[in-house]
Coordinates of C-alpha atoms and ligand atoms in Angstrom, one line a residue:
X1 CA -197.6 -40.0 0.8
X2 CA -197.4 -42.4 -2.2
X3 CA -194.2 -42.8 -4.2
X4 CA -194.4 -41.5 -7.6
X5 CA -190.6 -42.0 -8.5
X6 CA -189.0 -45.3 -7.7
X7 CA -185.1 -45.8 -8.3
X8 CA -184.4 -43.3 -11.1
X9 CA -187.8 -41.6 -12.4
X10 CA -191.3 -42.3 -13.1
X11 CA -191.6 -45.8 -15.2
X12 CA -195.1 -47.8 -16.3
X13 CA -196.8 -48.8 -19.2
X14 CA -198.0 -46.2 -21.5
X15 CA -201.6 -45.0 -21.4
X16 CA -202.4 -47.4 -18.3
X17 CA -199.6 -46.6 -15.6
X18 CA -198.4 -43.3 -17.4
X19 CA -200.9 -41.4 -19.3
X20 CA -200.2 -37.8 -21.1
X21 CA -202.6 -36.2 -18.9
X22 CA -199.7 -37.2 -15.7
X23 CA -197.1 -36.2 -17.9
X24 CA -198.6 -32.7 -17.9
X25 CA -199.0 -32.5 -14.5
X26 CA -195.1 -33.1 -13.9
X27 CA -194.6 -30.5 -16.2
X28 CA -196.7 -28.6 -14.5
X29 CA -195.3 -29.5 -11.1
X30 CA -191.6 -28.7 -12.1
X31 CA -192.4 -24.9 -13.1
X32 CA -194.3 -24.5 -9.9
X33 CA -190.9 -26.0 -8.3
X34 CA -188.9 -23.5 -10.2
X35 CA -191.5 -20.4 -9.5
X36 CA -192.8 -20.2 -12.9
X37 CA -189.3 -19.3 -14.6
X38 CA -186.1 -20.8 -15.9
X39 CA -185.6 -22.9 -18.7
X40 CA -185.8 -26.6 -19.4
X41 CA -184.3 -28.5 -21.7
X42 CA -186.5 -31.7 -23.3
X43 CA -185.4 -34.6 -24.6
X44 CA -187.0 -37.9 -25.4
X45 CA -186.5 -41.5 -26.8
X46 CA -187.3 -43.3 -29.7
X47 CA -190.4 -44.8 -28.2
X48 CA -193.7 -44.7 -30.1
X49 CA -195.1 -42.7 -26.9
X50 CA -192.6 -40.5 -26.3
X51 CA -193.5 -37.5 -28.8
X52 CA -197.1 -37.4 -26.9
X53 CA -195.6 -37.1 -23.8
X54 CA -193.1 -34.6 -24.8
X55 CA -195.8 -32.3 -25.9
X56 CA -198.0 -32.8 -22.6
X57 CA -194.7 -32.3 -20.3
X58 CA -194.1 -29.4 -22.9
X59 CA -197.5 -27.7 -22.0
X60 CA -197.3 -27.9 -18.5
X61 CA -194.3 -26.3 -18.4
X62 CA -195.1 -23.4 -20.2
X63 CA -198.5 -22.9 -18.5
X64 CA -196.6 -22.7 -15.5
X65 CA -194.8 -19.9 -16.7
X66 CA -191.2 -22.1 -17.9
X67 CA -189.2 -21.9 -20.9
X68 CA -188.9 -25.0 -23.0
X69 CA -185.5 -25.9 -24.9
X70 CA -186.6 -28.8 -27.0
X71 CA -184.0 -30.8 -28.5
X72 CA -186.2 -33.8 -29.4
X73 CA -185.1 -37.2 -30.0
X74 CA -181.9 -37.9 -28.1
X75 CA -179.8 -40.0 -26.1
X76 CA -179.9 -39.6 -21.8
X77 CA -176.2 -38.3 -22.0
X78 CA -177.3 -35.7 -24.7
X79 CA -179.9 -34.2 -22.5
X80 CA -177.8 -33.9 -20.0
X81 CA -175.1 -32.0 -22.2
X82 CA -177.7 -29.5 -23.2
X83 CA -178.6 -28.5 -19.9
X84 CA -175.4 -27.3 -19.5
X85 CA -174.7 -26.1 -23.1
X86 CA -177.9 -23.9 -23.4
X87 CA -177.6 -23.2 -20.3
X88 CA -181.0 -24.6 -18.9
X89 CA -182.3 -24.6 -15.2
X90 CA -183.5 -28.2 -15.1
X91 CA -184.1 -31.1 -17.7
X92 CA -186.7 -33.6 -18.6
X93 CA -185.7 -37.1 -20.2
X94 CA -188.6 -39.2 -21.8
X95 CA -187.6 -42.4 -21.8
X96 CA -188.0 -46.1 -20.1
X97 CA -184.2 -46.9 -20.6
X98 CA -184.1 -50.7 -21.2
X99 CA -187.6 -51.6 -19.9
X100 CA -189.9 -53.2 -23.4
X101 CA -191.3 -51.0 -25.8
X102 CA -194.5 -50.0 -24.3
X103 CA -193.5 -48.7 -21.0
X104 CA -192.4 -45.1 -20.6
X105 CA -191.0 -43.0 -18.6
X106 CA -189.7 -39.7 -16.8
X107 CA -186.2 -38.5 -15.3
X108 CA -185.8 -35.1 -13.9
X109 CA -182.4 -33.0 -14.1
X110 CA -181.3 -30.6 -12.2
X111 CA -179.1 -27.5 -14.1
X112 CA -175.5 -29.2 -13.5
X113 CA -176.7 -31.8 -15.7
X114 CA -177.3 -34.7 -12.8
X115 CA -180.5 -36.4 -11.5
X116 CA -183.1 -34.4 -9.9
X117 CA -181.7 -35.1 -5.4
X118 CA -184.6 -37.2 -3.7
X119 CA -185.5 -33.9 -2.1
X120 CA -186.1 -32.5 -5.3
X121 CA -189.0 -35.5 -6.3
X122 CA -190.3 -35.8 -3.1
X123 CA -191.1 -31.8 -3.9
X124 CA -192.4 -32.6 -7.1
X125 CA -194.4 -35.4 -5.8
X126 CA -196.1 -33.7 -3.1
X127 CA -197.0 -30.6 -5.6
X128 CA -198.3 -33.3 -7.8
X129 CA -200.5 -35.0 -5.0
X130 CA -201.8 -31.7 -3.0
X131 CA -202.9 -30.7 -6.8
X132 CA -200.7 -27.3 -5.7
X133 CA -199.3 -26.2 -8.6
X134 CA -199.3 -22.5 -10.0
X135 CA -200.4 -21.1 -13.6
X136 CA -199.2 -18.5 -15.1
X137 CA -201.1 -15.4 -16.3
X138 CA -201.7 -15.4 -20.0
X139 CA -199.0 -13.1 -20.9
X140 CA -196.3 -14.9 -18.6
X141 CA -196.9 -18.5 -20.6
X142 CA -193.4 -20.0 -21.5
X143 CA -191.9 -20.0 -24.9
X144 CA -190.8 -23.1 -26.6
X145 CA -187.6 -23.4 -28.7
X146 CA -186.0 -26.3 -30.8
X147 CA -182.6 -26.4 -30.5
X148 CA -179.8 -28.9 -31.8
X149 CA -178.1 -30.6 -29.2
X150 CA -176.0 -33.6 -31.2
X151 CA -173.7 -31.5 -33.3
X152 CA -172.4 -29.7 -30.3
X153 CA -172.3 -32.9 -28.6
X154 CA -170.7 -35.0 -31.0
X155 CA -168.2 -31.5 -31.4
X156 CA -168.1 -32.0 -27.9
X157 CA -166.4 -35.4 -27.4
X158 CA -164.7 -35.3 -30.5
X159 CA -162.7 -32.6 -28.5
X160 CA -162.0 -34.5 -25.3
X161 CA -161.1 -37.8 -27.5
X162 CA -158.4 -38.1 -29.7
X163 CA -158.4 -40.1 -32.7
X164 CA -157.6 -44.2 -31.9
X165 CA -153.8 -45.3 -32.9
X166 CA -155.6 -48.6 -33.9
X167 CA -158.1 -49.1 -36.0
X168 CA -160.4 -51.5 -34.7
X169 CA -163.1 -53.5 -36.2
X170 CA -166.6 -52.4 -34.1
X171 CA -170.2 -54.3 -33.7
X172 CA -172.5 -51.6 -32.5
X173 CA -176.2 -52.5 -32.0
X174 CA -178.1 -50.1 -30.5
X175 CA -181.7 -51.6 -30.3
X176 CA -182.8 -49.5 -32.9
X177 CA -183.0 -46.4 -30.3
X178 CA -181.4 -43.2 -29.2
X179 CA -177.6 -44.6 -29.4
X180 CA -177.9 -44.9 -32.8
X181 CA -178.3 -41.1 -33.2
X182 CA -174.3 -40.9 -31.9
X183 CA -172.4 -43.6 -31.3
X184 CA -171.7 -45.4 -34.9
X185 CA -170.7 -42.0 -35.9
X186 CA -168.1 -41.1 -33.1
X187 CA -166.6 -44.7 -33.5
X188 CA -166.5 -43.7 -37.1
X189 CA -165.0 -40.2 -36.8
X190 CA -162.2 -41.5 -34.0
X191 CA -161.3 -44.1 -36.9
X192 CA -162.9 -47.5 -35.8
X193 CA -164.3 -49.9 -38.9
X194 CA -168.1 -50.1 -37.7
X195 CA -170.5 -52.3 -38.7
X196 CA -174.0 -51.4 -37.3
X197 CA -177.0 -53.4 -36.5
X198 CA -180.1 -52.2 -35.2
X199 CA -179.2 -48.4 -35.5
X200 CA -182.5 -47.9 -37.4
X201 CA -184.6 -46.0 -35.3
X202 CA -187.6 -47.7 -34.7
X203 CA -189.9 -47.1 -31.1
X204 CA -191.4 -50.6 -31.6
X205 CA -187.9 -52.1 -30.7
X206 CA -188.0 -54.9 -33.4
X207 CA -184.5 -55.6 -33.2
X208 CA -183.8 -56.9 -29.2
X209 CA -185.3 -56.3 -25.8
X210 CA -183.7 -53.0 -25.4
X211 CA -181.8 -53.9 -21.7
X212 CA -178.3 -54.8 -23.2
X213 CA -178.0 -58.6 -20.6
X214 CA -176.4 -61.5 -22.5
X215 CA -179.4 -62.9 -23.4
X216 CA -180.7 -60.1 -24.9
X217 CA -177.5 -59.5 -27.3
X218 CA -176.8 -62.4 -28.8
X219 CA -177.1 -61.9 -32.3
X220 CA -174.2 -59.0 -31.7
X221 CA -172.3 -61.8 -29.9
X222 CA -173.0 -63.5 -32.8
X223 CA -172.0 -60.9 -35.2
X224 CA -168.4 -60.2 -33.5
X225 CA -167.3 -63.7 -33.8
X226 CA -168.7 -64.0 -37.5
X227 CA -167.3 -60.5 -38.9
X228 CA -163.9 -61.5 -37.1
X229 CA -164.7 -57.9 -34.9
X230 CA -162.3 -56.8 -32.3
X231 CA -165.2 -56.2 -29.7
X232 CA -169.1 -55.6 -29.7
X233 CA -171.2 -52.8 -28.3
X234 CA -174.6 -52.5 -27.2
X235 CA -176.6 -49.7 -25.9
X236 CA -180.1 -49.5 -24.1
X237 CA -183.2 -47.3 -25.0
X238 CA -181.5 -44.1 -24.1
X239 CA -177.5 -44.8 -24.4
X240 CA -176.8 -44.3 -20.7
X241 CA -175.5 -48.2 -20.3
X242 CA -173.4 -49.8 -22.5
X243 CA -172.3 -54.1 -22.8
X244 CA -169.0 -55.1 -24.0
X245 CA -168.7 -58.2 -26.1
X246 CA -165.6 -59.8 -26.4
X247 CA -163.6 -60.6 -29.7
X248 CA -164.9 -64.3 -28.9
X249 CA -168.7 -63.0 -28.4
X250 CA -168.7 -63.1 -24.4
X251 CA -170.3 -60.5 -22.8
X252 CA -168.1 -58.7 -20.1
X253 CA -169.5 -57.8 -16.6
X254 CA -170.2 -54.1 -16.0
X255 CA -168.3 -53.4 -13.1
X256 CA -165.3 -55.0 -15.0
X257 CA -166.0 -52.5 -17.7
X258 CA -166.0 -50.1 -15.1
X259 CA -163.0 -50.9 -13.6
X260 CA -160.9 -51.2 -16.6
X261 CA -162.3 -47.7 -17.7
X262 CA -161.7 -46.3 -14.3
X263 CA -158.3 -47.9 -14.3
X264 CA -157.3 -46.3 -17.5
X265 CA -159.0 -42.9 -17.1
X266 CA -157.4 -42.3 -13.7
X267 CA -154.0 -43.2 -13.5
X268 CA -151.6 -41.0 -13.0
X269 CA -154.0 -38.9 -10.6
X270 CA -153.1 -38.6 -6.9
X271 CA -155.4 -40.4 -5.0
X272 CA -158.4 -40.8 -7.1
X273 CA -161.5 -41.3 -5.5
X274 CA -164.4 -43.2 -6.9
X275 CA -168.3 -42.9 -6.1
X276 CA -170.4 -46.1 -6.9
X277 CA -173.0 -48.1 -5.1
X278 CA -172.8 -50.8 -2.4
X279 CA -173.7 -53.4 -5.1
X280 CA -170.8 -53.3 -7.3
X281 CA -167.7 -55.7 -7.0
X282 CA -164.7 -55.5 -5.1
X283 CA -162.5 -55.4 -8.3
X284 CA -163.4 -51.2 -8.3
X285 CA -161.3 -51.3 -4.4
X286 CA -158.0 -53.6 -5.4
X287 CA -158.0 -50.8 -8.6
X288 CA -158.6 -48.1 -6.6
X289 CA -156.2 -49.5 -4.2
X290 CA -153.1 -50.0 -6.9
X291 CA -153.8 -46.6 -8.0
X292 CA -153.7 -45.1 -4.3
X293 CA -157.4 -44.2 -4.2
X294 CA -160.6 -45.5 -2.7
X295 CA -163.9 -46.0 -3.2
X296 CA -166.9 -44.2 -1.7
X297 CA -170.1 -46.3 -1.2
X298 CA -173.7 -45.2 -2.1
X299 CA -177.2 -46.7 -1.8
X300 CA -178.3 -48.3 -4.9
X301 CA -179.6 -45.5 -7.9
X302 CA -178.0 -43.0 -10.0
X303 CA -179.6 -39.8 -7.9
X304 CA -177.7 -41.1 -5.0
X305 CA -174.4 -41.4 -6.5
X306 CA -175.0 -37.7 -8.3
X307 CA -175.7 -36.2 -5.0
X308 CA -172.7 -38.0 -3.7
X309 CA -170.5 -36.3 -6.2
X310 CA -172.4 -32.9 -6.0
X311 CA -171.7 -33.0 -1.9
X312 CA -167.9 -34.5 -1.9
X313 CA -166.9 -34.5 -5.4
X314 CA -164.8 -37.3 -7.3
X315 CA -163.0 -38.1 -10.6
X316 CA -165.0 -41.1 -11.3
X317 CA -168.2 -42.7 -10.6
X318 CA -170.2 -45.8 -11.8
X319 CA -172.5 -48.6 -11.6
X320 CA -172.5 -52.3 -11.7
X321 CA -174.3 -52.3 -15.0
X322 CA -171.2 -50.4 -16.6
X323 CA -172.2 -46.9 -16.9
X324 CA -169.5 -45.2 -16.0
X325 CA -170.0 -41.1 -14.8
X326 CA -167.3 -38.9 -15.7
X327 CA -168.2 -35.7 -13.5
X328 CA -165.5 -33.6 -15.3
X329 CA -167.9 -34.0 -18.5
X330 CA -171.5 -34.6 -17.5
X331 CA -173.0 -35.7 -14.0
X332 CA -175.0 -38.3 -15.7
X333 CA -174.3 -42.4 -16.4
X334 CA -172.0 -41.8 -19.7
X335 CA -172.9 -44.9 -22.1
X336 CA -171.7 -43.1 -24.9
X337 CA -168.4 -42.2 -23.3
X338 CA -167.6 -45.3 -21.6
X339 CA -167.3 -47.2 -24.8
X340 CA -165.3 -44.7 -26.4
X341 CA -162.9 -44.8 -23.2
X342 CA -163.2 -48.1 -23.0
X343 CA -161.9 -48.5 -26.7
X344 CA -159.0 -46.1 -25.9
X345 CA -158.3 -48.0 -23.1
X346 CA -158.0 -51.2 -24.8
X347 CA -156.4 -49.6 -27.8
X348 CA -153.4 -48.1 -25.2
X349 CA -153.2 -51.6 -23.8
X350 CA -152.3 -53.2 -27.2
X351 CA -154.2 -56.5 -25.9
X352 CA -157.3 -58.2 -27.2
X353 CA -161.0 -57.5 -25.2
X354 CA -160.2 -61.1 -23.8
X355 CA -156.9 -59.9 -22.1
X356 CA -157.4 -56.9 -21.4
X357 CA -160.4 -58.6 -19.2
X358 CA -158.0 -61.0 -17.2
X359 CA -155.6 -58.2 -16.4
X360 CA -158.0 -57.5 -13.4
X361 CA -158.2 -60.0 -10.5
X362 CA -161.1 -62.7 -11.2
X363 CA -164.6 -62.3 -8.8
X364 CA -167.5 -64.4 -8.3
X365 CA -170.9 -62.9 -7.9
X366 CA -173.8 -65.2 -6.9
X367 CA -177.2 -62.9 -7.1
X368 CA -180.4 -64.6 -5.4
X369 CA -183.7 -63.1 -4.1
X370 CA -186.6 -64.2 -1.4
X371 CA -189.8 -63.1 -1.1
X372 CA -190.3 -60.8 1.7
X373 CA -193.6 -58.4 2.7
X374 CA -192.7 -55.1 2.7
X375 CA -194.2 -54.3 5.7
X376 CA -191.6 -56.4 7.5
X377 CA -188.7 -55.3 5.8
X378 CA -187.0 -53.0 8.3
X379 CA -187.2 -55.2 11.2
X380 CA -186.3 -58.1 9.0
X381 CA -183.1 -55.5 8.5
X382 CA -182.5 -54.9 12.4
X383 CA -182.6 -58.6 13.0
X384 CA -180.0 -59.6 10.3
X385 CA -177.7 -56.7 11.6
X386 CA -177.5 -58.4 14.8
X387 CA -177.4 -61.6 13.3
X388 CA -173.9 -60.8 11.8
X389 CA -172.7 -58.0 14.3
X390 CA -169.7 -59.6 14.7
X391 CA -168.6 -59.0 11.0
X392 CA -167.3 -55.4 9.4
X393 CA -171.2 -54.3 8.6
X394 CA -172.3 -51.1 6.2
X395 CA -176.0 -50.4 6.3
X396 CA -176.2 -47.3 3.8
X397 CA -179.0 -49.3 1.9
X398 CA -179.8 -52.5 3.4
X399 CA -177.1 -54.4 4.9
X400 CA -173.7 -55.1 3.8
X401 CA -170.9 -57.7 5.2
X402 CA -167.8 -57.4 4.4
X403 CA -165.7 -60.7 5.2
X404 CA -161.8 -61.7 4.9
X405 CA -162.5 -63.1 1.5
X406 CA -165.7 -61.9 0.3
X407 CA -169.2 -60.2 1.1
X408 CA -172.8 -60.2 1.0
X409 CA -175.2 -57.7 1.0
X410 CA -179.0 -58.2 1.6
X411 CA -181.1 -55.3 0.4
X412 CA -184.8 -55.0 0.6
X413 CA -186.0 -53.8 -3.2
X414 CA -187.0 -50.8 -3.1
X415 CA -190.0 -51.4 -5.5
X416 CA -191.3 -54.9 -5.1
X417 CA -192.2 -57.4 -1.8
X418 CA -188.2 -59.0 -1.9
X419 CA -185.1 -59.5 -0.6
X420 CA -182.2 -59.6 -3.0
X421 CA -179.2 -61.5 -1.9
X422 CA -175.7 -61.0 -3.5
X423 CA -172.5 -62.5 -2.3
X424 CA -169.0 -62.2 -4.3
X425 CA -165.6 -64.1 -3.1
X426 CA -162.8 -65.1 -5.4
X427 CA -163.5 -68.2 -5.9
X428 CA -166.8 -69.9 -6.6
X429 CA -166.4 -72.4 -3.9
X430 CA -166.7 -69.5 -1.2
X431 CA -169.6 -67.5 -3.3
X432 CA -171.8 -70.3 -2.9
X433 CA -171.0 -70.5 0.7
X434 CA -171.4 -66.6 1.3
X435 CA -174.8 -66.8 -0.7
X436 CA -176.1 -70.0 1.2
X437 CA -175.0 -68.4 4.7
X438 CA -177.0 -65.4 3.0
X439 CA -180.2 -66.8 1.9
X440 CA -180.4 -69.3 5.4
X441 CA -180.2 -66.0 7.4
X442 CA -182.4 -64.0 5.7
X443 CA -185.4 -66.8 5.7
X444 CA -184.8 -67.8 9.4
X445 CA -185.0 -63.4 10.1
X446 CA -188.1 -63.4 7.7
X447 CA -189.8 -66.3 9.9
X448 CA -189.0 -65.2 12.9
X449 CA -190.3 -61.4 12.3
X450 CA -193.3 -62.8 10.2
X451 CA -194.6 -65.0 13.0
X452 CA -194.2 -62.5 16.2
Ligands
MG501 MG1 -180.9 -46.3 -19.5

C-alpha cells in the first residue's frame, strides 16, 4: 500500500501533489475513523492555499457525520491547545511548516493534543485507498462552529509564565506567518522590548524562506547586532520550531536550545527523563546526566516521540531542530513555549545568549548524505550492523554507534533514495574521522549489496 504520510503529515505542492478534492477525502477518511461522531478541531496557516483546503477537509468531515470546531488561522501549538480546551476528539493542522510557500500540507491529532500514532495514518490511509469511507444520512451531517482559540491560549501561558525580572530587548521575525498571531504579544505582555519584523501576515512569504536555518535568517541576525538586541527569534510557517540568534547575530544549534531549556525547566526534579530522537547531540545526556536523569531514544519524527510519551511518559521531550515538547502543557513541538522558557532561562542565568551558550560542553556535528536505492536499503542496514558489531550499536531507526568519544548514525531517509550520515565528537579533529569512517562504510555496504 502506498504511503500517503511521510515523517509528520501529508506535504506537496498545492493543486499538483495536494489538491482540495484529497483534502476532502482525509476529511472524509477521519470521520469514518472516528464512526461518524466526535468533534474536530481545525486550524490552518497563513498560506494562500490553506483556507480552500480548510473548507474541503471541513466538508468531509461533516458528511461523514463529525463535528467541526474551526478556529481558523493559527499557530501548530494553538491547535493543539484547542483540542484539549474545547474538548475535541481529534485535530486537523493545515499547514507545510517551513517548506516554501506553495506547498501545503496536513497533520492529524489525536484528542490529547499529540500527533495522530502511525497506526492511526496507516488507518486513514488505507480508508483513503480502499475508497471505504462512510456518509452520513442527511440529518446526521456535522455542524460547524467558529471558535477562538488565541485568547484562551495566550490566557493560557500567561498563567504558567511569570512576568521576566529583566527586561530584554527582542528581535522576533516570524516569516510573516502563524507566530506572528502570538508570540510578539507574549514577549510583550511578560515585559520584553520587541521589535518585530515579518509579523505581517502574508501566505506568499515575502519576507524569508519560512524554515528558520542560518541562511535563511539573516536579516534578523542582522537586526540583533544593529538594534544592539539581547537575542533574536525566528519562527517557521506554523510556530512549532523556533531559532535563537545570539546578542552577536549567531544562530544557536537546536539541540543546544534544547538542552539549555531542558536544563532550566527540569532542575530540581528527581530523575527527569527526557524523550527525543536518535539524531540529536550528546549534550541532551551529559545534562540529563548532571541533573540525575536520562534520555530515551526515538526514531526520527514528532509521532514517534508523542507516542513515546503517551506509552512511558516524561517531563520533557525535543528535537534537534529546537522544538522543545512540554507534555505537562501540550503533547505537540512547543515553538512558542520554548522561546519564552528559553528567555526565562537566560533571564534566571543573568548571562548574555553567548554565555549562557558556552555553559554547556562544546559538540561537533558533521552531517553528510550518499545516494542509496531504496530497494537496497535494509540489507545495506544488515551489512553495516555487522560491519561495526563490535561497537555499543542502537538500531531503533537505522543504525546508531556509539563510540568512547563520539557517534555516528547512518539512517536510510525515509522519503528519498539516501543515506544520511551524521557523526558528533568533541572535537572537530575526531568528527571528521567518525564521518570519514562513516561515509567509507556505507559506500563499500552500498557496492557490495548493489552488485550481488
Ligand atoms: Mg513546523
Amino acid at each position: 500500500m502506498p504511503k500517503l504520510f511521510g515523517t509528520f503529515g501529508v506535504r506537496g505542492v498545492v493543486n499538483q501533489e495536494l489538491t482540495p478534492e484529497f483534502g476532502f477525502d482525509v476529511g472524509l477518511a477521519l470521520a469514518t475513523y472516528m464512526k461518524g461522531s466526535g468533534k474536530v478541531a481545525v486550524g490552518y496557516d497563513t498560506r494562500t492555499s490553506s483556507v480552500m483546503f480548510e473548507q474541503a477537509i471541513t466538508a468531509g468531515l461533516i458528511s461523514g457525520g463529525c463535528d467541526v470546531v474551526a478556529i481558523g488561522t493559527s499557530p501548530t501549538p494553538v491547535l493543539s491547545f484547542a483540542i484539549r480546551y474545547f474538548s475535541c476528539d481529534a485535530g486537523v493542522m493545515i499547514t507545510a511548516s517551513h517548506n516554501p510557500p506553495q506547498y501545503n500540507g496536513i497533520k492529524l491529532w489525536g484528542s490529547d493534543g499529540g500527533s495522530f500514532s502511525r497506526e492511526g495514518e496507516r488507518e486513514i490511509e488505507r480508508i483513503i485507498l480502499e475508497k471505504s469511507w462512510k456518509r452520513a444520512p442527511w440529518d446526521k451531517i456535522g455542524k460547524i462552529g467558529k471558535a477562538d482559540a488565541l485568547t484562551p491560549y495566550i490566557k493560557g501561558i500567561l498563567n504558567r509564565i511569570p512576568k521576566f525580572e529583566r527586561e530584554l530587548k527582542v528581535v522576533v521575525d516570524c516569516a510573516n506567518a502563524t507566530g506572528s498571531l502570538v508570540t510578539p504579544r507574549l514577549l510583550r505582555e511578560l515585559g520584553c522590548k520587541v521589535i518585530s519584523m515579518n509579523c505581517q501576515i502574508d501566505g506568499t512569504f515575502p519576507g524569508r524562506n519560512p524554515e528558520p536555518t542560518p541562511e535563511n535568517i539573516k536579516e534578523l541576525s542582522k537586526a540583533v547586532v544593529a538594534c544592539g538586541a539581547d537575542l533574536g527569534i525566528a519562527h517557521d510557517g506554523d510556530a512549532d520550531r523556533t531559532a535563537i540568534v545570539n546578542e552577536k547575530g549567531e544562530v544557536l544549534a537546536g539541540d543546544r536550545v534544547f538542552a539549555l531549556v531542558a536544563f532550566h525547566h527540569l532542575r530540581g526534579k528527581k530523575n527527569p527523563q527526557i524523550v527525543t530522537d536518535i539524531s540529536v547531540s550528546s549534550v541532551l545526556d551529559d545534562v540529563a546526566r548532571e541533573l540525575g536523569g536520562s534520555v530515551v531514544k526515538t526514531p526520527v519524527g514528532e509521532p514517534e516521540i508523542a507516542q513515546e510519551i503517551r506509552k512511558h511518559g516524561c517531563e520533557l521531550g525535543g528535537e534537534e531542530t529546537g522544538s522543545v515538547i512540554f507534555p505537562d502543557w501540550a503533547l505537540c513541538r512547543e515553538g512558542v513555549m520554548t522561546a519564552l522558557k528559553f528567555i526565562e532561562a537566560l533571564v534566571q542565568s543573568g548571562e548574555k545568549v553567548s554565555e549562557f551558550d558556552r555553559t554547556l560542553p562544546q559538540y561537533f556535528l558533521i552531517k553528510q548524505k550518499i545516494k542509496c536505492p531504496n530497494e537496497i536499503k535494509g540489507q545495506v542496514l544488515n551489512l553495516l550492523s555487522e560491519r561495526f558489531a563490535r561497537y555499543k550499536l542502537n538500531r531503533v531507526d537505522g543504525l546508531r554507534v556509539d563510540f568512547d568519544d563520539g557517534w555516528l548514525l547512518l539512517r536510510p531517509s525515509g522519503t528519498e533514495p539516501i543515506f544520511r550520515c551524521f557523526s558528533e565528537a568533541k572535537n572537530s579533529e575526531r568528527a571528521k574521522e567518525l564521518a570519514e569512517l562513516g561515509m567509507q562504510e556505507l559506500k563499500a555496504c552500498a557496492k557490495t549489496v548493489g552488485s550481488n
